[in-house]
Amino acid sequence: MSAIKRYGVEGGKGTGGQHLPFARAVQADGWLYVSGQVPMVNGEVIDGGIVAQSHQAIKNVLAILSEAGYGPEDVVRCGVWLDDPRDFMSFNRVFMEYFGANPPARACVVSSMVVDCKVEVDCVAYKKSHTE
């Protein structure tokens, strides 16, 4: 029996309803690795600037954490990709609303996005399993 649990492999949808060939998250021995989340709702990137898109990307991460039984306090590291370096301070203000009480380690880079959006966020969370 595998100690690995995968969330969302049944067929996540991307832009235009395209099947995404990866799990939303994978859990192993108390660790949860959440795939990068963009500001997408029902397969479409939301309208709005960096603030609205940052809120949505982080809410998407938090929804996956919750589905797996984790919370923002369990996040040990986040990765952030910004389309525009000028959005760094605005993103930080939004990020603090969700992670200010329990700040994780974080990397933030500027990168072209695969979908037409301003931000992508992933994370790694840890929660000691009940069997340890």
Coordinates of N, CA and C in Angstrom, one line a residue:
M1 N 0.8 -1.2 0.0 CA 0.0 0.0 0.0 C 0.9 1.3 0.0
S2 N 0.6 2.2 -0.9 CA 1.4 3.4 -1.0 C 1.0 4.4 0.1
A3 N 2.0 5.1 0.6 CA 1.8 6.1 1.6 C 1.7 7.5 0.9
I4 N 1.4 7.4 -0.4 CA 1.3 8.7 -1.2 C -0.2 8.8 -1.6
K5 N -0.8 10.0 -1.3 CA -2.1 10.3 -1.7 C -2.1 11.4 -2.7
R6 N -2.8 11.3 -3.8 CA -2.9 12.3 -4.8 C -4.3 13.0 -4.8
Y7 N -4.3 14.3 -4.9 CA -5.5 15.0 -5.0 C -5.7 15.6 -6.4
G8 N -6.9 15.4 -6.9 CA -7.2 16.1 -8.2 C -6.6 15.4 -9.4
V9 N -6.3 14.1 -9.4 CA -5.8 13.4 -10.6 C -6.9 13.0 -11.5
E10 N -8.2 13.1 -11.1 CA -9.3 12.6 -11.8 C -9.6 13.5 -13.1
G11 N -8.9 14.6 -13.2 CA -9.1 15.4 -14.4 C -9.3 16.8 -14.2
G12 N -8.3 17.5 -13.6 CA -8.4 18.9 -13.4 C -8.4 19.6 -14.8
K13 N -9.1 20.7 -14.8 CA -9.3 21.4 -16.1 C -8.5 22.8 -16.1
G14 N -7.9 23.0 -17.2 CA -7.2 24.3 -17.4 C -8.0 25.2 -18.4
T15 N -7.4 26.2 -18.9 CA -8.0 27.1 -19.8 C -8.6 26.4 -21.0
G16 N -9.8 26.7 -21.3 CA -10.5 26.0 -22.5 C -10.9 24.6 -22.2
G17 N -10.9 24.2 -20.9 CA -11.4 22.9 -20.5 C -10.3 21.8 -20.8
Q18 N -9.1 22.2 -21.0 CA -8.0 21.3 -21.3 C -7.7 20.4 -20.1
H19 N -7.5 19.1 -20.2 CA -7.2 18.2 -19.1 C -5.7 18.5 -18.7
L20 N -5.5 18.7 -17.4 CA -4.2 18.9 -16.9 C -3.6 17.6 -16.4
P21 N -2.4 17.3 -16.9 CA -1.8 16.0 -16.6 C -1.0 15.9 -15.3
F22 N -1.5 16.6 -14.2 CA -0.8 16.5 -12.9 C -1.8 16.6 -11.8
A23 N -1.4 16.2 -10.6 CA -2.3 16.3 -9.5 C -2.3 17.8 -8.9
R24 N -3.4 18.1 -8.3 CA -3.5 19.4 -7.6 C -2.5 19.5 -6.5
A25 N -2.4 18.3 -5.8 CA -1.5 18.2 -4.7 C -1.2 16.7 -4.5
V26 N 0.0 16.5 -3.8 CA 0.4 15.1 -3.5 C 0.9 15.1 -2.0
Q27 N 0.3 14.2 -1.2 CA 0.7 14.1 0.2 C 1.5 12.8 0.4
A28 N 2.6 13.0 1.2 CA 3.4 11.8 1.6 C 4.0 12.1 2.9
D29 N 3.8 11.1 3.8 CA 4.4 11.2 5.2 C 4.2 12.5 5.9
G30 N 3.1 13.1 5.8 CA 2.8 14.4 6.5 C 3.1 15.6 5.7
W31 N 3.8 15.4 4.6 CA 4.1 16.5 3.7 C 3.1 16.7 2.6
L32 N 2.7 17.9 2.2 CA 1.8 18.1 1.2 C 2.4 19.1 0.2
Y33 N 2.5 18.7 -1.1 CA 3.1 19.5 -2.1 C 1.9 19.9 -3.0
V34 N 1.6 21.3 -3.0 CA 0.5 21.8 -3.8 C 1.1 22.4 -5.1
S35 N 0.5 21.9 -6.2 CA 0.9 22.4 -7.5 C 0.6 23.9 -7.6
G36 N 1.3 24.5 -8.5 CA 1.2 26.0 -8.8 C -0.3 26.3 -9.1
Q37 N -0.8 27.3 -8.5 CA -2.1 27.8 -8.7 C -2.1 29.2 -9.3
V38 N -2.9 29.4 -10.3 CA -3.1 30.7 -11.0 C -4.4 31.2 -10.6
P39 N -4.7 32.5 -10.9 CA -6.0 33.0 -10.5 C -7.2 32.6 -11.4
M40 N -7.5 31.3 -11.3 CA -8.4 30.7 -12.2 C -9.7 30.2 -11.4
V41 N -10.8 30.4 -12.0 CA -12.1 29.9 -11.5 C -12.8 29.2 -12.6
N42 N -13.2 28.0 -12.4 CA -13.9 27.2 -13.4 C -13.2 27.2 -14.7
G43 N -11.9 27.1 -14.7 CA -11.1 26.9 -15.9 C -10.8 28.2 -16.6
E44 N -11.1 29.3 -16.1 CA -10.9 30.6 -16.7 C -10.2 31.6 -15.7
V45 N -9.2 32.3 -16.2 CA -8.5 33.3 -15.4 C -9.4 34.4 -15.1
I46 N -9.4 34.9 -13.9 CA -10.3 36.0 -13.5 C -9.8 37.3 -14.1
D47 N -10.7 38.2 -14.3 CA -10.3 39.6 -14.6 C -9.7 40.3 -13.4
G48 N -9.0 41.3 -13.7 CA -8.5 42.2 -12.6 C -7.0 42.2 -12.6
G49 N -6.5 43.2 -11.8 CA -5.0 43.4 -11.7 C -4.4 42.4 -10.7
I50 N -3.2 42.8 -10.2 CA -2.4 42.0 -9.4 C -3.1 41.7 -8.1
V51 N -3.8 42.6 -7.5 CA -4.4 42.4 -6.2 C -5.5 41.3 -6.3
A52 N -6.4 41.5 -7.2 CA -7.5 40.5 -7.4 C -7.0 39.2 -7.8
Q53 N -6.0 39.1 -8.7 CA -5.4 37.8 -9.1 C -4.6 37.2 -8.0
S54 N -3.9 38.0 -7.2 CA -3.2 37.4 -6.0 C -4.1 36.7 -5.0
H55 N -5.2 37.5 -4.7 CA -6.2 36.9 -3.8 C -6.7 35.5 -4.3
Q56 N -7.1 35.5 -5.6 CA -7.6 34.3 -6.2 C -6.6 33.1 -6.2
A57 N -5.4 33.4 -6.6 CA -4.4 32.4 -6.6 C -4.1 31.8 -5.2
I58 N -4.1 32.7 -4.2 CA -3.9 32.2 -2.9 C -5.1 31.4 -2.4
K59 N -6.3 31.9 -2.7 CA -7.5 31.2 -2.3 C -7.5 29.8 -2.9
N60 N -7.1 29.7 -4.1 CA -7.0 28.4 -4.8 C -6.0 27.4 -4.0
V61 N -4.9 28.0 -3.6 CA -3.9 27.2 -2.8 C -4.6 26.8 -1.5
L62 N -5.3 27.7 -0.8 CA -5.9 27.4 0.5 C -7.0 26.4 0.4
A63 N -7.7 26.4 -0.7 CA -8.8 25.4 -0.9 C -8.2 24.0 -1.0
I64 N -7.1 23.9 -1.7 CA -6.4 22.6 -1.8 C -5.9 22.2 -0.5
L65 N -5.3 23.1 0.2 CA -4.8 22.8 1.6 C -5.9 22.2 2.4
S66 N -7.1 23.0 2.4 CA -8.2 22.6 3.2 C -8.8 21.2 2.8
E67 N -8.8 20.9 1.5 CA -9.3 19.6 1.1 C -8.5 18.5 1.6
A68 N -7.2 18.8 1.8 CA -6.3 17.7 2.3 C -6.1 17.8 3.9
G69 N -6.8 18.7 4.5 CA -6.8 18.8 6.0 C -5.7 19.6 6.5
Y70 N -5.2 20.5 5.7 CA -4.1 21.4 6.2 C -4.6 22.9 6.2
G71 N -3.9 23.8 6.8 CA -4.3 25.2 6.9 C -3.1 26.0 6.5
P72 N -3.2 27.3 6.5 CA -2.1 28.2 6.2 C -1.0 28.1 7.2
E73 N -1.3 27.8 8.4 CA -0.3 27.6 9.5 C 0.6 26.4 9.3
D74 N 0.2 25.5 8.4 CA 1.0 24.3 8.1 C 2.0 24.5 6.9
V75 N 1.9 25.6 6.3 CA 2.7 25.9 5.1 C 4.1 26.2 5.5
V76 N 5.1 25.5 5.0 CA 6.5 25.8 5.4 C 7.3 26.5 4.3
R77 N 6.8 26.4 3.0 CA 7.4 27.1 1.9 C 6.4 27.5 0.8
C78 N 6.5 28.6 0.3 CA 5.8 29.0 -0.9 C 6.7 29.4 -2.0
G79 N 6.3 29.1 -3.2 CA 6.9 29.6 -4.4 C 6.0 30.6 -5.1
V80 N 6.5 31.7 -5.6 CA 5.7 32.7 -6.2 C 6.3 33.1 -7.5
W81 N 5.5 33.2 -8.6 CA 6.0 33.7 -9.9 C 5.1 34.9 -10.2
L82 N 5.8 36.0 -10.5 CA 5.1 37.3 -10.9 C 5.5 37.6 -12.3
D83 N 4.5 38.0 -13.1 CA 4.7 38.4 -14.4 C 5.5 39.7 -14.5
D84 N 5.3 40.6 -13.5 CA 5.8 42.0 -13.6 C 6.5 42.3 -12.2
P85 N 7.8 42.6 -12.2 CA 8.4 42.9 -10.9 C 7.8 44.1 -10.2
R86 N 7.1 45.0 -10.9 CA 6.5 46.1 -10.2 C 5.3 45.7 -9.3
D87 N 4.9 44.4 -9.5 CA 3.8 43.9 -8.7 C 4.2 43.3 -7.3
F88 N 5.5 43.3 -7.1 CA 6.0 42.7 -5.9 C 5.4 43.2 -4.6
M89 N 5.4 44.5 -4.4 CA 4.9 45.1 -3.1 C 3.4 44.8 -3.0
S90 N 2.6 44.9 -4.1 CA 1.2 44.7 -4.0 C 0.9 43.2 -3.7
F91 N 1.7 42.3 -4.3 CA 1.5 40.9 -4.0 C 1.9 40.7 -2.5
N92 N 2.9 41.3 -2.0 CA 3.3 41.1 -0.6 C 2.2 41.5 0.4
R93 N 1.5 42.6 0.1 CA 0.4 43.0 0.9 C -0.7 42.0 1.0
V94 N -1.1 41.4 -0.2 CA -2.1 40.4 -0.2 C -1.6 39.1 0.5
F95 N -0.4 38.7 0.3 CA 0.2 37.5 0.9 C 0.2 37.6 2.4
M96 N 0.5 38.8 2.9 CA 0.5 39.0 4.4 C -0.9 38.8 5.0
E97 N -2.0 39.1 4.2 CA -3.3 38.9 4.7 C -3.6 37.4 5.0
Y98 N -3.0 36.5 4.3 CA -3.2 35.1 4.4 C -2.1 34.4 5.3
F99 N -0.9 34.9 5.2 CA 0.2 34.2 5.9 C 1.0 35.0 6.9
G100 N 0.5 36.2 7.2 CA 1.2 37.1 8.1 C 1.4 36.6 9.5
A101 N 0.4 35.8 10.0 CA 0.6 35.2 11.4 C 1.6 34.1 11.4
N102 N 1.7 33.4 10.3 CA 2.6 32.2 10.2 C 3.4 32.3 8.9
P103 N 4.3 33.2 8.8 CA 5.0 33.3 7.5 C 5.9 32.1 7.1
P104 N 5.7 31.6 5.9 CA 6.5 30.5 5.5 C 7.8 31.0 4.9
A105 N 8.8 30.1 4.6 CA 9.9 30.5 3.7 C 9.3 30.7 2.4
R106 N 10.0 31.5 1.6 CA 9.4 31.8 0.3 C 10.4 32.2 -0.8
A107 N 10.1 31.8 -2.0 CA 10.9 32.3 -3.1 C 10.0 33.1 -4.1
C108 N 10.4 34.1 -4.6 CA 9.6 34.9 -5.6 C 10.5 35.3 -6.8
V109 N 10.0 34.9 -7.9 CA 10.8 35.2 -9.2 C 9.8 35.9 -10.2
V110 N 10.4 36.5 -11.1 CA 9.7 37.1 -12.3 C 9.8 36.1 -13.4
S111 N 8.7 35.8 -14.0 CA 8.7 34.8 -15.1 C 7.5 35.1 -16.0
S112 N 7.6 34.7 -17.3 CA 6.5 34.6 -18.2 C 5.6 33.5 -17.7
M113 N 4.3 33.7 -17.8 CA 3.4 32.7 -17.3 C 2.9 31.8 -18.5
V114 N 2.6 30.6 -18.2 CA 2.1 29.7 -19.3 C 0.7 30.1 -19.7
V115 N -0.1 30.6 -18.7 CA -1.4 31.1 -19.0 C -1.4 32.6 -18.9
D116 N -2.4 33.3 -19.4 CA -2.4 34.8 -19.4 C -2.8 35.3 -18.0
C117 N -1.9 35.4 -17.1 CA -2.2 35.9 -15.8 C -1.0 36.6 -15.2
K118 N -1.2 37.2 -14.0 CA -0.1 38.0 -13.4 C 0.7 37.3 -12.3
V119 N 0.1 36.1 -11.8 CA 0.8 35.5 -10.7 C 0.5 34.0 -10.6
E120 N 1.4 33.3 -10.1 CA 1.2 31.8 -9.8 C 1.8 31.6 -8.4
V121 N 1.2 30.7 -7.6 CA 1.6 30.4 -6.3 C 1.6 28.9 -6.0
D122 N 2.6 28.3 -5.5 CA 2.6 26.9 -5.0 C 3.0 26.9 -3.6
C123 N 3.0 25.7 -3.0 CA 3.4 25.6 -1.6 C 3.7 24.2 -1.2
V124 N 4.5 24.1 -0.1 CA 4.7 22.8 0.6 C 4.3 23.0 2.0
A125 N 3.5 22.1 2.5 CA 3.0 22.1 3.9 C 3.4 20.8 4.6
Y126 N 3.4 20.9 5.9 CA 3.7 19.8 6.7 C 2.8 19.7 7.9
K127 N 2.4 18.5 8.2 CA 1.5 18.3 9.4 C 1.9 16.9 9.9
K128 N 2.3 16.8 11.1 CA 2.8 15.5 11.7 C 1.6 14.6 11.6
S129 N 1.8 13.4 11.0 CA 0.7 12.4 10.9 C 0.4 11.8 12.2
H130 N -0.8 11.3 12.4 CA -1.3 10.7 13.6 C -0.5 9.4 13.9
T131 N 0.1 8.8 12.9 CA 0.8 7.5 13.1 C 2.2 7.6 13.6
E132 N 2.7 8.9 13.6 CA 4.1 9.1 14.0 C 4.2 9.1 15.6

